Amino acid sequence: MTKAPRFQQIKTHIQNKIDSREWPVGTRIPTEAELCEQFSVSRMTVNKAVRDLVNQGLLERTPRLGTFVCQSKAESPLMDIRNIADEIKERGHHHHSEVVLQKSIIAPEDVAMRLGVMLGSAVFKTEIVHYEEDKAIQVEVRWVNPDFARHYLSQDFNEITPHQYLMQNCPLSTIEHTVEAILPPPNIARLLDISPTKPCLLLHRRTWSGQQLISSALLYHPGDRYKLSARVNVSS
């Protein structure tokens, strides 16, 4: 059997150290010179292995200090919509949620525009914090058109996510995503247990079932714990 390329062997060595917790988060890994000597390879080979792991989010380079094991980031697909509870379970972690708000409100102007309803219409609103193990990974602020999800407010969102309920009752046909980097509002920073000076990823999401606009959501993620990805096949 052909041996893996040398840079891949170095990557595997580093990954094994991280996975076994021999090198926990915050550990400074050996320098490139030390890895060159250990594996009897060129600096270019070591650099490729380390660079790949930096790009994967396992390592972080700090100028003049070295390369460190960093907290791996949760990841969601940008071009798709998935249940956050399923994403977390697939990573081998435990999901739980905390319902902050669950009630009917009179839609102010910005919410009416988001949902495409008349100003002053009654709409459903929920605020939910999603946790991966013991860390808040997402604050979900969602508005739902009650005409298409009449029993939304009677759901136990500690047991089922809004995504699950809506997918079961209003099958998804179209999604709209917009992403921006922001400094979190004070209430969001508190719910995510981060400083208001820490950056957040804010995903604006609207979903349709058939021709009907069903819900609009603001999904806040701590920037140092989360990333969004997209993969698009481009035909020639």
Tab-separated table of C-alpha atoms in Angstrom:
chain	number	residue	atom	x	y	z
A	1	MET	CA	0.000	0.000	0.000
A	2	THR	CA	1.359	3.417	-0.974
A	3	LYS	CA	2.240	5.609	1.961
A	4	ALA	CA	0.406	8.896	2.347
A	5	PRO	CA	2.307	12.017	1.210
A	6	ARG	CA	4.628	13.410	3.861
A	7	PHE	CA	2.574	16.562	4.395
A	8	GLN	CA	-0.498	14.363	4.992
A	9	GLN	CA	1.427	12.305	7.541
A	10	ILE	CA	2.305	15.493	9.393
A	11	LYS	CA	-1.333	16.657	9.281
A	12	THR	CA	-2.497	13.302	10.636
A	13	HIS	CA	0.105	13.445	13.414
A	14	ILE	CA	-1.087	16.900	14.503
A	15	GLN	CA	-4.766	15.974	14.185
A	16	ASN	CA	-4.244	12.866	16.319
A	17	LYS	CA	-2.592	14.954	19.025
A	18	ILE	CA	-5.567	17.339	18.991
A	19	ASP	CA	-8.238	14.600	18.850
A	20	SER	CA	-6.673	12.707	21.753
A	21	ARG	CA	-6.578	15.953	23.796
A	22	GLU	CA	-2.830	15.530	24.222
A	23	TRP	CA	-2.756	18.985	22.672
A	24	PRO	CA	-5.837	20.743	24.087
A	25	VAL	CA	-7.148	24.109	22.931
A	26	GLY	CA	-4.511	26.795	23.514
A	27	THR	CA	-1.520	24.470	23.117
A	28	ARG	CA	1.381	25.897	21.138
A	29	ILE	CA	2.404	23.226	18.634
A	30	PRO	CA	6.073	22.614	17.678
A	31	THR	CA	7.594	25.186	15.364
A	32	GLU	CA	7.928	24.472	11.660
A	33	ALA	CA	11.671	24.057	12.160
A	34	GLU	CA	11.062	21.479	14.890
A	35	LEU	CA	8.570	19.601	12.695
A	36	CYS	CA	11.043	19.681	9.800
A	37	GLU	CA	13.649	18.016	12.010
A	38	GLN	CA	11.164	15.522	13.477
A	39	PHE	CA	9.898	14.330	10.085
A	40	SER	CA	13.059	14.954	8.043
A	41	VAL	CA	11.202	17.034	5.474
A	42	SER	CA	11.500	20.482	3.919
A	43	ARG	CA	10.010	23.647	5.361
A	44	MET	CA	7.635	23.785	2.379
A	45	THR	CA	6.160	20.377	3.257
A	46	VAL	CA	5.581	21.326	6.892
A	47	ASN	CA	4.151	24.684	5.892
A	48	LYS	CA	1.563	23.024	3.648
A	49	ALA	CA	0.441	20.672	6.424
A	50	VAL	CA	0.129	23.482	8.963
A	51	ARG	CA	-1.539	25.818	6.461
A	52	ASP	CA	-4.173	23.187	5.653
A	53	LEU	CA	-4.989	22.766	9.339
A	54	VAL	CA	-5.200	26.533	9.785
A	55	ASN	CA	-7.655	26.664	6.870
A	56	GLN	CA	-9.681	23.874	8.475
A	57	GLY	CA	-9.963	25.898	11.666
A	58	LEU	CA	-7.949	23.519	13.869
A	59	LEU	CA	-4.914	25.764	14.246
A	60	GLU	CA	-4.400	29.497	14.523
A	61	ARG	CA	-1.205	31.387	13.756
A	62	THR	CA	-0.279	34.271	16.049
A	63	PRO	CA	2.504	36.517	14.725
A	64	ARG	CA	5.739	36.309	16.741
A	65	LEU	CA	4.160	33.856	19.208
A	66	GLY	CA	3.625	30.668	17.219
A	67	THR	CA	0.838	28.366	16.058
A	68	PHE	CA	-1.805	27.265	18.529
A	69	VAL	CA	-4.599	24.715	18.747
A	70	CYS	CA	-7.833	26.673	18.551
A	71	GLN	CA	-11.440	26.015	19.448
A	72	SER	CA	-13.032	24.248	16.495
A	73	LYS	CA	-15.946	26.148	15.008
A	74	ALA	CA	-19.404	24.825	14.432
A	75	GLU	CA	-20.360	25.006	10.783
A	76	SER	CA	-23.611	25.384	8.868
A	77	PRO	CA	-24.266	25.261	5.137
A	78	LEU	CA	-25.025	28.680	3.689
A	79	MET	CA	-26.729	27.387	0.539
A	80	ASP	CA	-29.083	25.073	2.407
A	81	ILE	CA	-31.267	25.065	5.496
A	82	ARG	CA	-30.858	22.426	8.173
A	83	ASN	CA	-32.097	21.787	11.661
A	84	ILE	CA	-29.483	23.062	14.104
A	85	ALA	CA	-30.261	20.227	16.528
A	86	ASP	CA	-29.388	17.683	13.829
A	87	GLU	CA	-26.163	19.528	12.937
A	88	ILE	CA	-25.010	19.447	16.546
A	89	LYS	CA	-25.901	15.766	17.010
A	90	GLU	CA	-24.011	14.864	13.824
A	91	ARG	CA	-20.913	16.440	15.382
A	92	GLY	CA	-21.362	14.031	18.283
A	93	HIS	CA	-22.489	16.737	20.697
A	94	HIS	CA	-25.593	17.391	22.768
A	95	HIS	CA	-28.120	20.041	21.746
A	96	HIS	CA	-30.486	21.774	24.093
A	97	SER	CA	-32.335	25.061	23.916
A	98	GLU	CA	-33.698	27.799	26.143
A	99	VAL	CA	-36.894	29.607	25.139
A	100	VAL	CA	-36.571	33.295	25.991
A	101	LEU	CA	-39.765	34.548	24.329
A	102	GLN	CA	-42.792	32.874	22.731
A	103	LYS	CA	-45.816	35.074	22.077
A	104	SER	CA	-48.030	36.929	19.612
A	105	ILE	CA	-47.064	40.529	18.889
A	106	ILE	CA	-48.366	43.395	16.775
A	107	ALA	CA	-45.957	43.699	13.866
A	108	PRO	CA	-43.941	46.928	13.841
A	109	GLU	CA	-42.897	48.344	10.479
A	110	ASP	CA	-39.642	46.391	10.098
A	111	VAL	CA	-41.283	43.061	10.969
A	112	ALA	CA	-44.237	43.726	8.669
A	113	MET	CA	-41.770	44.340	5.839
A	114	ARG	CA	-39.827	41.169	6.661
A	115	LEU	CA	-42.959	39.006	6.599
A	116	GLY	CA	-44.840	40.842	3.878
A	117	VAL	CA	-47.874	41.505	6.093
A	118	MET	CA	-49.901	44.606	6.860
A	119	LEU	CA	-48.454	46.991	9.437
A	120	GLY	CA	-50.106	46.234	12.781
A	121	SER	CA	-50.941	42.622	11.917
A	122	ALA	CA	-50.628	40.002	14.643
A	123	VAL	CA	-47.587	37.767	14.108
A	124	PHE	CA	-45.898	35.090	16.198
A	125	LYS	CA	-42.459	35.755	17.677
A	126	THR	CA	-39.976	33.445	19.369
A	127	GLU	CA	-36.503	34.008	20.795
A	128	ILE	CA	-34.551	30.829	21.474
A	129	VAL	CA	-30.954	30.173	22.512
A	130	HIS	CA	-29.455	26.993	21.072
A	131	TYR	CA	-26.602	25.310	22.941
A	132	GLU	CA	-23.914	22.897	21.803
A	133	GLU	CA	-22.962	21.077	24.990
A	134	ASP	CA	-22.790	23.971	27.479
A	135	LYS	CA	-21.970	26.789	25.030
A	136	ALA	CA	-24.505	29.060	23.374
A	137	ILE	CA	-24.010	28.648	19.631
A	138	GLN	CA	-27.013	30.516	18.224
A	139	VAL	CA	-29.676	33.012	19.238
A	140	GLU	CA	-32.687	32.543	16.971
A	141	VAL	CA	-35.127	35.462	16.747
A	142	ARG	CA	-38.016	34.408	14.520
A	143	TRP	CA	-41.292	35.890	13.296
A	144	VAL	CA	-43.948	33.613	11.777
A	145	ASN	CA	-47.071	34.416	9.788
A	146	PRO	CA	-49.894	32.872	11.857
A	147	ASP	CA	-52.065	32.375	8.762
A	148	PHE	CA	-49.836	29.449	7.765
A	149	ALA	CA	-48.676	28.078	11.148
A	150	ARG	CA	-51.638	28.465	13.458
A	151	HIS	CA	-50.333	26.175	16.206
A	152	TYR	CA	-46.811	27.591	16.306
A	153	LEU	CA	-47.145	29.125	19.763
A	154	SER	CA	-48.494	25.921	21.325
A	155	GLN	CA	-45.303	23.995	20.529
A	156	ASP	CA	-42.762	23.002	23.185
A	157	PHE	CA	-39.605	24.422	21.654
A	158	ASN	CA	-37.499	22.714	24.294
A	159	GLU	CA	-38.459	19.447	22.605
A	160	ILE	CA	-38.763	20.491	18.942
A	161	THR	CA	-37.055	23.322	17.078
A	162	PRO	CA	-39.028	25.918	15.087
A	163	HIS	CA	-37.312	24.551	11.972
A	164	GLN	CA	-38.701	21.059	12.632
A	165	TYR	CA	-42.220	22.331	13.234
A	166	LEU	CA	-42.273	24.550	10.158
A	167	MET	CA	-40.803	21.860	7.908
A	168	GLN	CA	-43.508	19.430	9.034
A	169	ASN	CA	-46.355	21.901	8.551
A	170	CYS	CA	-45.129	24.236	5.799
A	171	PRO	CA	-42.767	22.276	3.525
A	172	LEU	CA	-39.899	24.495	2.418
A	173	SER	CA	-39.754	25.634	-1.203
A	174	THR	CA	-37.520	28.721	-1.182
A	175	ILE	CA	-34.963	30.270	1.167
A	176	GLU	CA	-33.317	33.675	1.222
A	177	HIS	CA	-30.046	34.181	3.108
A	178	THR	CA	-28.051	37.323	3.846
A	179	VAL	CA	-24.986	37.296	6.098
A	180	GLU	CA	-23.212	40.162	7.830
A	181	ALA	CA	-20.596	40.592	10.537
A	182	ILE	CA	-21.777	42.771	13.404
A	183	LEU	CA	-21.130	43.716	16.985
A	184	PRO	CA	-23.985	42.107	18.932
A	185	PRO	CA	-26.697	44.159	20.650
A	186	PRO	CA	-26.321	43.978	24.444
A	187	ASN	CA	-29.198	41.499	24.900
A	188	ILE	CA	-27.790	39.162	22.246
A	189	ALA	CA	-24.289	39.378	23.734
A	190	ARG	CA	-25.752	38.437	27.113
A	191	LEU	CA	-27.610	35.435	25.681
A	192	LEU	CA	-24.506	34.239	23.808
A	193	ASP	CA	-22.368	34.878	26.908
A	194	ILE	CA	-19.886	37.011	24.977
A	195	SER	CA	-18.595	40.561	25.241
A	196	PRO	CA	-20.491	43.223	23.256
A	197	THR	CA	-17.136	43.982	21.612
A	198	LYS	CA	-16.853	40.431	20.209
A	199	PRO	CA	-17.942	40.077	16.575
A	200	CYS	CA	-20.993	38.030	15.606
A	201	LEU	CA	-22.149	36.430	12.394
A	202	LEU	CA	-25.741	37.445	11.718
A	203	LEU	CA	-27.692	35.353	9.238
A	204	HIS	CA	-30.914	36.888	7.920
A	205	ARG	CA	-33.216	34.100	6.737
A	206	ARG	CA	-36.628	34.138	5.097
A	207	THR	CA	-38.463	30.966	4.067
A	208	TRP	CA	-41.326	30.312	1.673
A	209	SER	CA	-43.678	27.374	1.280
A	210	GLY	CA	-44.994	27.441	-2.253
A	211	GLN	CA	-45.743	31.100	-2.943
A	212	GLN	CA	-46.317	31.960	0.721
A	213	LEU	CA	-43.726	33.772	2.845
A	214	ILE	CA	-43.888	31.822	6.110
A	215	SER	CA	-41.177	33.088	8.424
A	216	SER	CA	-38.333	35.526	8.869
A	217	ALA	CA	-35.480	34.918	11.279
A	218	LEU	CA	-32.350	36.587	12.591
A	219	LEU	CA	-29.759	33.964	13.576
A	220	TYR	CA	-26.903	35.331	15.698
A	221	HIS	CA	-23.718	33.264	16.078
A	222	PRO	CA	-20.557	34.001	18.099
A	223	GLY	CA	-17.893	34.748	15.507
A	224	ASP	CA	-15.177	32.762	17.281
A	225	ARG	CA	-17.311	29.593	17.548
A	226	TYR	CA	-19.142	29.473	14.251
A	227	LYS	CA	-18.657	29.558	10.508
A	228	LEU	CA	-20.912	29.388	7.485
A	229	SER	CA	-19.887	27.515	4.368
A	230	ALA	CA	-21.104	27.110	0.822
A	231	ARG	CA	-20.291	24.699	-1.950
A	232	VAL	CA	-21.540	25.423	-5.452
A	233	ASN	CA	-21.060	23.265	-8.528
A	234	VAL	CA	-20.253	25.489	-11.495
A	235	SER	CA	-20.787	23.879	-14.880
A	236	SER	CA	-18.403	24.829	-17.655
